CSV table of C-alpha atoms in Angstrom, one decimal:
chain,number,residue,atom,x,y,z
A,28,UNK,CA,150.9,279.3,-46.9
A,29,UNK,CA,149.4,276.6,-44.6
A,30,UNK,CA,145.8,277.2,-43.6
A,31,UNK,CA,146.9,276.9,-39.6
A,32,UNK,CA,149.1,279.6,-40.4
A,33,UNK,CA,146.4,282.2,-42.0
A,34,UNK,CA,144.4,281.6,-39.1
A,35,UNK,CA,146.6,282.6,-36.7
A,36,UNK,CA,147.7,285.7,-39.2
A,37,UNK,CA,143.5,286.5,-39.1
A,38,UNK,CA,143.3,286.2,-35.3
A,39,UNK,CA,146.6,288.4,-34.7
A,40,UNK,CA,145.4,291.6,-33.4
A,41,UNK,CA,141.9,291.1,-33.9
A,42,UNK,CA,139.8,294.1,-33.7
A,43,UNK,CA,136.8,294.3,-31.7
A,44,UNK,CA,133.6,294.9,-34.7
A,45,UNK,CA,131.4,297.9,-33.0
A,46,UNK,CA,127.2,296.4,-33.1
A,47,UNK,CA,126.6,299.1,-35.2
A,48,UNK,CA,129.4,299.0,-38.0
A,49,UNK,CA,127.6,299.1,-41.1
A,50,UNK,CA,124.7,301.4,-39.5
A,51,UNK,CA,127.4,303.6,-39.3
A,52,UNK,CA,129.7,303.1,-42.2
A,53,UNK,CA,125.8,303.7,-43.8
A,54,UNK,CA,125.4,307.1,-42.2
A,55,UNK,CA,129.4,308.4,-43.5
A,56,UNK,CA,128.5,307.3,-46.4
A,57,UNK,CA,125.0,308.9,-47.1
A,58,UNK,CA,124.8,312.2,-45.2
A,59,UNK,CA,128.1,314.0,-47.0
A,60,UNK,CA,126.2,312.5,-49.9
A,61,UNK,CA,122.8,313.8,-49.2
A,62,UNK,CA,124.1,317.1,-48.5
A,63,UNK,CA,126.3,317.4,-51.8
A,64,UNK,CA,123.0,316.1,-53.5
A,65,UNK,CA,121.0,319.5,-52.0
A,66,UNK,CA,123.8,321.5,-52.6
A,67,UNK,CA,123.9,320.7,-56.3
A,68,UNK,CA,120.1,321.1,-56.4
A,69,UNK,CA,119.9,324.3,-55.0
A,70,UNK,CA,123.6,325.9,-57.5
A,71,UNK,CA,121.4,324.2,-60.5
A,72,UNK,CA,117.8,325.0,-60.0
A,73,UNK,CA,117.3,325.8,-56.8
A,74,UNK,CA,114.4,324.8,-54.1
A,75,UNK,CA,110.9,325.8,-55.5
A,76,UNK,CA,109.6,329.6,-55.5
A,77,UNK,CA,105.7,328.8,-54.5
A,78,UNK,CA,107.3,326.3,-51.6
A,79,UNK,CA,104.9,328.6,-48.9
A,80,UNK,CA,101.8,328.0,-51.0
A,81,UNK,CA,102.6,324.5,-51.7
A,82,UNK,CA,102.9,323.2,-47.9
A,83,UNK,CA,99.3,323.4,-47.5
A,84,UNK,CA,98.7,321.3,-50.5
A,85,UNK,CA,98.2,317.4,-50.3
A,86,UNK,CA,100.5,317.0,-53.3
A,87,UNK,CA,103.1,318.8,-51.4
A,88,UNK,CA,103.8,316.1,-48.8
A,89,UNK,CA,103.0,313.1,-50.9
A,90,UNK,CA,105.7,313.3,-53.6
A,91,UNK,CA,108.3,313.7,-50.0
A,92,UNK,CA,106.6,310.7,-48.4
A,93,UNK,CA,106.0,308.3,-51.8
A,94,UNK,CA,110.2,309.1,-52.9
A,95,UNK,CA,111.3,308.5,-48.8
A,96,UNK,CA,109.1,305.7,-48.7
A,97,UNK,CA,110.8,304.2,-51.8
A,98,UNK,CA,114.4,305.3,-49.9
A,99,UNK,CA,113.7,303.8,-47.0
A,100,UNK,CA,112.3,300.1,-48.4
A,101,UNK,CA,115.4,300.3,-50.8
A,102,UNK,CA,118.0,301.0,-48.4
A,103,UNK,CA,116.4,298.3,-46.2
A,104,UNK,CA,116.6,296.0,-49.3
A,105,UNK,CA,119.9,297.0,-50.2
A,106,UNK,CA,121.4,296.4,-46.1
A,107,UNK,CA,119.8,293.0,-46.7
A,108,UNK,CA,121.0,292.5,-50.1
A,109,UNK,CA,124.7,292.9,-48.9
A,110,UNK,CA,124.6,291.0,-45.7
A,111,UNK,CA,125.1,287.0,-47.1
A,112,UNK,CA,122.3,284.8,-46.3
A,113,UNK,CA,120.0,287.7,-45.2
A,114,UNK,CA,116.3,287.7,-46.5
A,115,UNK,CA,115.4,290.5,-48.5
A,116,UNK,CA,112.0,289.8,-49.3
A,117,UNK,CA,109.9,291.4,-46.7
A,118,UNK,CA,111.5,294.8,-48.0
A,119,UNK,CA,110.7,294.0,-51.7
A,120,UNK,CA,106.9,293.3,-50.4
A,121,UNK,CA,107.0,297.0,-48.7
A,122,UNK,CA,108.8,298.2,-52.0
A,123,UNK,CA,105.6,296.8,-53.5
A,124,UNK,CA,103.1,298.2,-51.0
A,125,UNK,CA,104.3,301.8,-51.4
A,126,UNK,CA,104.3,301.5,-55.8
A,127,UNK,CA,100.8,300.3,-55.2
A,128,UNK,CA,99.8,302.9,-52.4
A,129,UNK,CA,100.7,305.2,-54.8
A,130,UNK,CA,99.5,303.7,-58.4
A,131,UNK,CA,96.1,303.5,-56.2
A,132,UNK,CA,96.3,307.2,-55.4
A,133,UNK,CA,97.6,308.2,-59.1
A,134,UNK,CA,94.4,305.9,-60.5
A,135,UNK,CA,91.5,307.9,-58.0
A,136,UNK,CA,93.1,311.1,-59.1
A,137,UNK,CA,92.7,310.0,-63.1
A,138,UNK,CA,89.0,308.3,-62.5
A,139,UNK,CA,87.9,312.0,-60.7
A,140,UNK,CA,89.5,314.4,-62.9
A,141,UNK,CA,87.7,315.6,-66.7
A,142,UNK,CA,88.7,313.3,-69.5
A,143,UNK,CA,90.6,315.9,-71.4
A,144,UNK,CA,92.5,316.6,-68.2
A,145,UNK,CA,93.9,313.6,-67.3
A,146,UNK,CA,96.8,314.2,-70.3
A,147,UNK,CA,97.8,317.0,-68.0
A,148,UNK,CA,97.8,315.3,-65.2
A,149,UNK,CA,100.6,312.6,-66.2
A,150,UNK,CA,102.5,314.9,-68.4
A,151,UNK,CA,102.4,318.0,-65.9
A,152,UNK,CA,105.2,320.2,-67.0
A,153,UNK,CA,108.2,319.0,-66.6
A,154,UNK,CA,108.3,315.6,-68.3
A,155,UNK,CA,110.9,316.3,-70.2
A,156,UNK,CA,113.4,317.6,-67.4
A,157,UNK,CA,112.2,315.3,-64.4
A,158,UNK,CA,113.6,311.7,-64.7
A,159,UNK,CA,117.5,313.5,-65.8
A,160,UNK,CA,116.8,315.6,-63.2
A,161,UNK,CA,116.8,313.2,-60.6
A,162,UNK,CA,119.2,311.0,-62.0
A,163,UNK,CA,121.7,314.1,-61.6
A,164,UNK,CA,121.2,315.0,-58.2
A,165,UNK,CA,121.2,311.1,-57.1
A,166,UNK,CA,124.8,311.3,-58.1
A,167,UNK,CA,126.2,311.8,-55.0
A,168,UNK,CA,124.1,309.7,-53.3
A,169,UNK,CA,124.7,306.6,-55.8
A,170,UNK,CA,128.4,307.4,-55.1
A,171,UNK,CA,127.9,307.4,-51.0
A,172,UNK,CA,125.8,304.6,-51.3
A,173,UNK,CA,128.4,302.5,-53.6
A,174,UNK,CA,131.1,303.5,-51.0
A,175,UNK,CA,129.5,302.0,-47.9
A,176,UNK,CA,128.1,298.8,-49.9
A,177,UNK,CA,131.3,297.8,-51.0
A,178,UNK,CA,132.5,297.3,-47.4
A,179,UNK,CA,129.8,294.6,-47.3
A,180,UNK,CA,129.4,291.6,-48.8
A,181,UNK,CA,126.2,291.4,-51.6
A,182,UNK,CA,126.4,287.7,-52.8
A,183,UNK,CA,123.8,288.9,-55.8
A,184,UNK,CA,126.1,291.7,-57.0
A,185,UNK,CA,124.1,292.9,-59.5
A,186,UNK,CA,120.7,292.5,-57.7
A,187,UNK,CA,122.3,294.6,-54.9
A,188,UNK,CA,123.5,297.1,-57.2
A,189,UNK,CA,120.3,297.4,-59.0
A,190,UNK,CA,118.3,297.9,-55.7
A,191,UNK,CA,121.7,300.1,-54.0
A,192,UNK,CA,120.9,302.5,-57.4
A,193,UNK,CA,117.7,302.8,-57.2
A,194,UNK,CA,117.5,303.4,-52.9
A,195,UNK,CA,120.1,305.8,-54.1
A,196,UNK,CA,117.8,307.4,-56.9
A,197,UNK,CA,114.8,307.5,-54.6
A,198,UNK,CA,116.9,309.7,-52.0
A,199,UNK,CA,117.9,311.7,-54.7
A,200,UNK,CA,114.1,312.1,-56.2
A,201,UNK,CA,113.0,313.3,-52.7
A,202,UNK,CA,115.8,316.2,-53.4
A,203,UNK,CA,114.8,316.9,-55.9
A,204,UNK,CA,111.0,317.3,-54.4
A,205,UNK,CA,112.0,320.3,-52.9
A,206,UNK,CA,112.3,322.2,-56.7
A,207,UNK,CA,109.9,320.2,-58.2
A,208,UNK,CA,106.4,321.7,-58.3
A,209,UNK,CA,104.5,319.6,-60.3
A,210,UNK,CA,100.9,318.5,-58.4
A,211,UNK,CA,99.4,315.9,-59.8
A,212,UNK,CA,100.1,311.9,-58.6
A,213,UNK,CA,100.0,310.3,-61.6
A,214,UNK,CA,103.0,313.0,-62.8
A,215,UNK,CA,104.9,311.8,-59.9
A,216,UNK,CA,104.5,308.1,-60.0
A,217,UNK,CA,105.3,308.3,-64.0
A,218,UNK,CA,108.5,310.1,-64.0
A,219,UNK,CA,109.7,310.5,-60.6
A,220,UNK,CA,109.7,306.7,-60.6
A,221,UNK,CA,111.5,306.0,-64.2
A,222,UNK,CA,114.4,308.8,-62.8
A,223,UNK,CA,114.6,306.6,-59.8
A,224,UNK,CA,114.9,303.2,-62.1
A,225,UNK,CA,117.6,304.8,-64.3
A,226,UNK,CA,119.6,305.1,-61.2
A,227,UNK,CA,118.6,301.8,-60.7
A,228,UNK,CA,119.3,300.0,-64.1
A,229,UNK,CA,123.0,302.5,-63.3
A,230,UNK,CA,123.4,300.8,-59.8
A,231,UNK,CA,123.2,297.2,-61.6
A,232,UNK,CA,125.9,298.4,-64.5
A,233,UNK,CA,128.3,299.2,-62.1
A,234,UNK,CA,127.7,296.7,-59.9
A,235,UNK,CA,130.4,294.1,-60.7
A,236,UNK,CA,133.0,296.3,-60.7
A,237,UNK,CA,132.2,297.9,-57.3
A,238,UNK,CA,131.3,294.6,-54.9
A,239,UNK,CA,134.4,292.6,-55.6
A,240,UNK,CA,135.3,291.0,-52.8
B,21,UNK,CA,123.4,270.7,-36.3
B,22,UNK,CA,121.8,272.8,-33.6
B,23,UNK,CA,124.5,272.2,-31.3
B,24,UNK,CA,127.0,273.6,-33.8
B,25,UNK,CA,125.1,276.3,-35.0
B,26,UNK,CA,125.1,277.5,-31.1
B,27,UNK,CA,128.4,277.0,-30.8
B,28,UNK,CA,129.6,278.6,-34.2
B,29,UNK,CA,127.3,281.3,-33.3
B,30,UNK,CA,128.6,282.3,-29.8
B,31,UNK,CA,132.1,282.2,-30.7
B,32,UNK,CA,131.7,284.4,-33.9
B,33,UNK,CA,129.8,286.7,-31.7
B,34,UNK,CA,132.8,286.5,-29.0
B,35,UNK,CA,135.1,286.8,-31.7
B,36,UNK,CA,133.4,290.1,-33.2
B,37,UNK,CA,133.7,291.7,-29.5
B,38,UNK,CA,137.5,291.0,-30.4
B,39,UNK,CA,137.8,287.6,-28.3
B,40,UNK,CA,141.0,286.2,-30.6
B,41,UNK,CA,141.3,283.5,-28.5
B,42,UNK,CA,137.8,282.4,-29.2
B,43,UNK,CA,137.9,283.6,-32.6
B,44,UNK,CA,141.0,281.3,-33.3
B,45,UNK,CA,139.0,278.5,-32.5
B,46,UNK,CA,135.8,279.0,-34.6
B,47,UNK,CA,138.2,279.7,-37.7
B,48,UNK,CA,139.9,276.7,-36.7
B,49,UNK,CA,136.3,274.3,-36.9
B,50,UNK,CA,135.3,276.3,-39.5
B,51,UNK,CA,138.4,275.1,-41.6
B,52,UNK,CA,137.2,271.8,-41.3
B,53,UNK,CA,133.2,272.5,-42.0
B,54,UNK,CA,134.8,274.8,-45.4
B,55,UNK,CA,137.1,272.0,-46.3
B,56,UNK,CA,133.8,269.7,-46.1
B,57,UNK,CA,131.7,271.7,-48.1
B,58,UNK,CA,134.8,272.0,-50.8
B,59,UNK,CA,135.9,269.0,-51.2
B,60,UNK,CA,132.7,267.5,-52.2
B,61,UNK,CA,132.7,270.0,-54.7
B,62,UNK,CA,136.0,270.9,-56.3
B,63,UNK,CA,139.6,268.7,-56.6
B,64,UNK,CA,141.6,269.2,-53.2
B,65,UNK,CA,144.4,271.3,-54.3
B,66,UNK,CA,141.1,274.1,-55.3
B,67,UNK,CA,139.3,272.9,-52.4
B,68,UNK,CA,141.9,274.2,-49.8
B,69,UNK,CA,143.0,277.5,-51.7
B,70,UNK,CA,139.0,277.9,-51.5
B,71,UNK,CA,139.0,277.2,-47.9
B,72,UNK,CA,142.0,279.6,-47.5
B,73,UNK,CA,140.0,282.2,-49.9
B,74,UNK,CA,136.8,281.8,-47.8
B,75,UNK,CA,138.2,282.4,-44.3
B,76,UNK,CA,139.9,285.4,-45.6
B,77,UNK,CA,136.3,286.3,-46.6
B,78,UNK,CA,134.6,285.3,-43.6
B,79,UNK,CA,137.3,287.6,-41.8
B,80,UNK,CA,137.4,291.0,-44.0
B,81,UNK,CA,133.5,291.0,-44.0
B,82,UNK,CA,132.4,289.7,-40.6
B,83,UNK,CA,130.9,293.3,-40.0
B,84,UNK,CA,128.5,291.8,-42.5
B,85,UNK,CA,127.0,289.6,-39.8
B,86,UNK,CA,124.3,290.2,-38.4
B,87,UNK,CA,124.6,289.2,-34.6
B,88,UNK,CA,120.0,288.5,-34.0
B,89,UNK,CA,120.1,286.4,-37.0
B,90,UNK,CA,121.2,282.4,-37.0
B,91,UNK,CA,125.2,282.0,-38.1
B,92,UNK,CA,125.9,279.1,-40.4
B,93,UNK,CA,123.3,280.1,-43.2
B,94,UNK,CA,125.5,283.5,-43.6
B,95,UNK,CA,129.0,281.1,-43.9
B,96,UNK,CA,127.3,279.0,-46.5
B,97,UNK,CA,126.4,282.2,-48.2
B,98,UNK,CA,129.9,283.3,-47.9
B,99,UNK,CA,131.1,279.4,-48.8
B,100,UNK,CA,128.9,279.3,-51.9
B,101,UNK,CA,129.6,282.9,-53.3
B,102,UNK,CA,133.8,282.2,-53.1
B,103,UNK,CA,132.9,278.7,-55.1
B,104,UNK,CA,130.7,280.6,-57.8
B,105,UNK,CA,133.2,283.2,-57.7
B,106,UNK,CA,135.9,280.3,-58.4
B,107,UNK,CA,134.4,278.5,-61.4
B,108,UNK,CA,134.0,282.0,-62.7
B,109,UNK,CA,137.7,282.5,-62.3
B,110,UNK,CA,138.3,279.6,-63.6
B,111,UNK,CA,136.5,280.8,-66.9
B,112,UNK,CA,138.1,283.7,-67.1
B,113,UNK,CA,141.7,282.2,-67.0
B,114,UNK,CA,141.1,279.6,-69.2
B,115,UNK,CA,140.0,282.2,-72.0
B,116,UNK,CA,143.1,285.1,-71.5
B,117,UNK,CA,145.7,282.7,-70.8
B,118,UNK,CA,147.1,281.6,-74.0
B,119,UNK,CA,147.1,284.9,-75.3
B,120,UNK,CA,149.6,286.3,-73.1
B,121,UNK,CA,151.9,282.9,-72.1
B,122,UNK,CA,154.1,283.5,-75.1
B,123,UNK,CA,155.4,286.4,-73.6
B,124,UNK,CA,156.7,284.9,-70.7
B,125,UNK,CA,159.1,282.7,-72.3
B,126,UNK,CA,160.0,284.5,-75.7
B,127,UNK,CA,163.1,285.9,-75.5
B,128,UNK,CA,166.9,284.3,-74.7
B,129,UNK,CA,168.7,286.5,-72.1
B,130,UNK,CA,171.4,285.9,-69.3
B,131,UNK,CA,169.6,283.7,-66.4
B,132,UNK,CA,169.0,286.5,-63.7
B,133,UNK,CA,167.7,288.8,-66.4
B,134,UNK,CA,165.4,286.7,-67.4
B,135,UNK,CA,164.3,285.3,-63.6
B,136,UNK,CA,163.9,289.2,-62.9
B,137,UNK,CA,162.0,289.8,-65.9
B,138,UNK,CA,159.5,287.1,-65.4
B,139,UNK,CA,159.3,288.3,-61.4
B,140,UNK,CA,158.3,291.3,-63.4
B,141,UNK,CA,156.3,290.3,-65.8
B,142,UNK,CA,154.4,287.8,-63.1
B,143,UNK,CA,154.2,290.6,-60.2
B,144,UNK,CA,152.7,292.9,-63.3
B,145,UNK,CA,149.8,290.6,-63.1
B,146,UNK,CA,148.5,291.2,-59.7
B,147,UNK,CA,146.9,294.7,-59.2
B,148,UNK,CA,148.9,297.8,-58.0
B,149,UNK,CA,148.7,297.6,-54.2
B,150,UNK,CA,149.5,294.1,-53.9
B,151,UNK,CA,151.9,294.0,-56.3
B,152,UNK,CA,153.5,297.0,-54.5
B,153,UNK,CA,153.3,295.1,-51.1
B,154,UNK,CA,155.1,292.0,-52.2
B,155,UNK,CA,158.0,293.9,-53.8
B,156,UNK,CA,158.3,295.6,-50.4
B,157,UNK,CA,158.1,292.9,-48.2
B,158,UNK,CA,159.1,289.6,-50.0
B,159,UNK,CA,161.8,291.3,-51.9
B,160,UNK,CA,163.1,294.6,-50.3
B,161,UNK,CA,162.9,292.8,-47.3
B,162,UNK,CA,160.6,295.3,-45.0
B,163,UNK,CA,158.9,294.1,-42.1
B,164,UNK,CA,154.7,294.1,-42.2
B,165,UNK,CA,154.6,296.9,-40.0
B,166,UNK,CA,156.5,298.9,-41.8
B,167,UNK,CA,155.0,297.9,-44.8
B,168,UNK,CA,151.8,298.5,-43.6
B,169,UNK,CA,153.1,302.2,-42.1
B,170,UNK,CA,153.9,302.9,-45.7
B,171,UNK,CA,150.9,301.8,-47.3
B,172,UNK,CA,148.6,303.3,-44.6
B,173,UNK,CA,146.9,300.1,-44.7
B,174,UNK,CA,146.4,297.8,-41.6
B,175,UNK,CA,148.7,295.4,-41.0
B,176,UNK,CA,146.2,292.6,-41.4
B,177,UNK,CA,145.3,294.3,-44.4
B,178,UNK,CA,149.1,293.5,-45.3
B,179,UNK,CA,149.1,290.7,-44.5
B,180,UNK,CA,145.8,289.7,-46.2
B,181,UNK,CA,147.0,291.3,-49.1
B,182,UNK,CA,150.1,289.5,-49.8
B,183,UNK,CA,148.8,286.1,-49.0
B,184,UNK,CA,146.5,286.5,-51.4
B,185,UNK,CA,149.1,288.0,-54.0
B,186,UNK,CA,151.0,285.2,-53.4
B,187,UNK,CA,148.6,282.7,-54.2
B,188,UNK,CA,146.9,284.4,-57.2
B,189,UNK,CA,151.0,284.2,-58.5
B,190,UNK,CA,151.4,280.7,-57.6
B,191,UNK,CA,148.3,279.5,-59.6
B,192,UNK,CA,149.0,281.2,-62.6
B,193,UNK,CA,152.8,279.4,-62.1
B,194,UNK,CA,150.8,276.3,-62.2
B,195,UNK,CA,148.8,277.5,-65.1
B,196,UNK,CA,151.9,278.0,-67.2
B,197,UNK,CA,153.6,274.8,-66.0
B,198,UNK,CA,150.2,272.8,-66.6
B,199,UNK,CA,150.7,274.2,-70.4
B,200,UNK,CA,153.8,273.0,-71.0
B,201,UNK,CA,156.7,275.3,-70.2
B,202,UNK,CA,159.6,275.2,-72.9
């Protein structure tokens, strides 16, 4: 086929691209997602028992804000990831800021607590459970997040898919926030954060496959 | 440079509020700045089926640009990722095609036979929707639209699709002609 002719088979009944587009080919993709994603948690383990207790507790509110933190700057990253020529580097520096925040806050709570506690603290309870934990109920939210990716264009596929995954695992560890009831920072920074890189190190497996285009 | 990157810009942006006028004229120069960028790079048989391939692009994923930001750097991304994505290609031919040329040409049968088993055989290379729109349309003889009706796809889409079928078949004609066809 002739180029001349391509382009005028391309500008045939051109269709008018809406400002938001992939804000909104974000949203179908994630909230169906994020919903599935609570609905698993709460058929599997369900939300945690002391939850009335726990919202007067600083702990509380800092594993939701360090995991949306993380969602946030990594769906920022991924958006600029997948958009060609975009610069995705001042949402890798607030990646970094929010791992730092909370390695700060993880090391004051180790310096302050007894020697022999400070075991305790990383470990908590849960070790074992958390990071598959949250790989599971990102599931759904790797798969929304996949979906509305692959209508973009990441020129870095597996960059984008590593950073898609682990936005993706981040959502899914703030889920899973709402059954976890762990309290110590250090807990939370250790394992909530090698759950979310799994779903990361997934992201950039399946990367090639998904952002073909 | 500035001046084109201005003018670039505002069409893309006219064409994206579904100007096709406008937007047939930006595909039209960037044809020329793609063909550019190619030929310094590749032979010019590769550099216009990478011109063709990177307009497609810059079509199906215009969505992907981002109207506050500057316009040509996101073309050259698109440019540069169909080129990488070419010489990986490339690769990737070179190193399955000799496994599977021999059966192409292996057995003796009646003429048409044969013509429909390499259409077969060729068309079997290509992956299930495309392969399923150029039956209909290039050999059953259906229109786009109704092609498109039957896929559920957009016509475009259709259209898209088969061009692209066609072209992948063509260079893998070339392939086997380029490696000595009995």
């Amino acid at each position: 086929m002739e180029t001349r002719e391509l382009i005028d088979d391309l500008a045939r009944g051109l269709v008018p691209v809406p400002r938001h587009a992939l804000a909104a080919r974000m949203a179908r993709g994630l909230l169906p997602a994020l919903a599935l994603s609570f609905l698993v948690l709460w058929a599997w383990l369900g939300f945690r028992p002391d939850t009335a207790r726990a919202v007067h507790t600083v702990s509380y509110w800092l594993k939701f804000s360090y995991t949306l933190a993380l969602a946030l700057g990594g769906f920022w990253a991924a958006e600029r990831l997948a958009r060609p020529g975009a610069r995705a580097l001042p949402a890798f520096l607030a990646l970094a800021l929010v791992a730092a925040a909370m390695a700060a806050i993880s090391a004051i709570e180790l310096m302050m607590s007894a020697p022999q506690a400070r075991m305790e603290l990383v470990m908590g309870s849960s070790a074992a459970e958390c990071p598959l934990r949250v790989v599971l109920i990102s599931l759904p939210i790797f798969a929304g997040t996949f979906w509305s990716l692959s209508a973009m264009a990441p020129t870095r596929p597996v960059l984008a898919g590593a950073v898609a995954g682990f936005a993706a695992g981040a959502l899914g560890a703030w889920v899973y926030a709402f059954r976890c009831d762990e309290t110590a920072a250090p807990f939370v920074l250790v394992f909530f954060t090698l759950g979310i890189a799994l779903v990361g190190a997934l992201g950039a497996l399946v990367a090639r496959r998904v952002f073909r285009w | 440079m500035l001046a084109v990157e201005a003018e670039l810009k505002s069409l893309m942006v006219a064409g994206l509020d579904g100007d096709a006028a406008a937007y047939r004229v930006l595909l039209t120069a960037l044809g020329a700045v793609l063909r550019r960028y190619y030929m310094r790079r590749v032979g010019p048989d590769e550099a216009e089926d990478l011109v063709q391939e990177a307009l497609i692009a810059v079509h199906a994923k215009r969505a992907t640009y981002d109207r506050r930001q500057p316009f040509t750097p996101w073309l050259y991304a698109v440019a540069r990722y169909k080129l990488v994505d070419h010489f990986r290609r490339a690769r990737l031919r070179k190193a399955v095609a000799l496994e599977d040329a021999g059966d192409l040409f292996a057995e003796d049968e009646s003429e048409a036979a044969l013509a429909r088993r390499d259409l077969d055989l060729l068309l079997g290379s290509l992956p299930e929707p495309t392969r399923a729109l150029i039956r209909q349309v290039k050999i059953e003889g259906l229109t786009m639209q109704e092609a498109a009706a039957k896929s559920g796809r957009s016509e475009i889409a259709v259209r898209v699709g088969i061009h692209r079928g066609l072209k992948s078949l063509s260079a893998r004609l070339r392939g086997e002609a380029e490696r000595g066809d009995p």
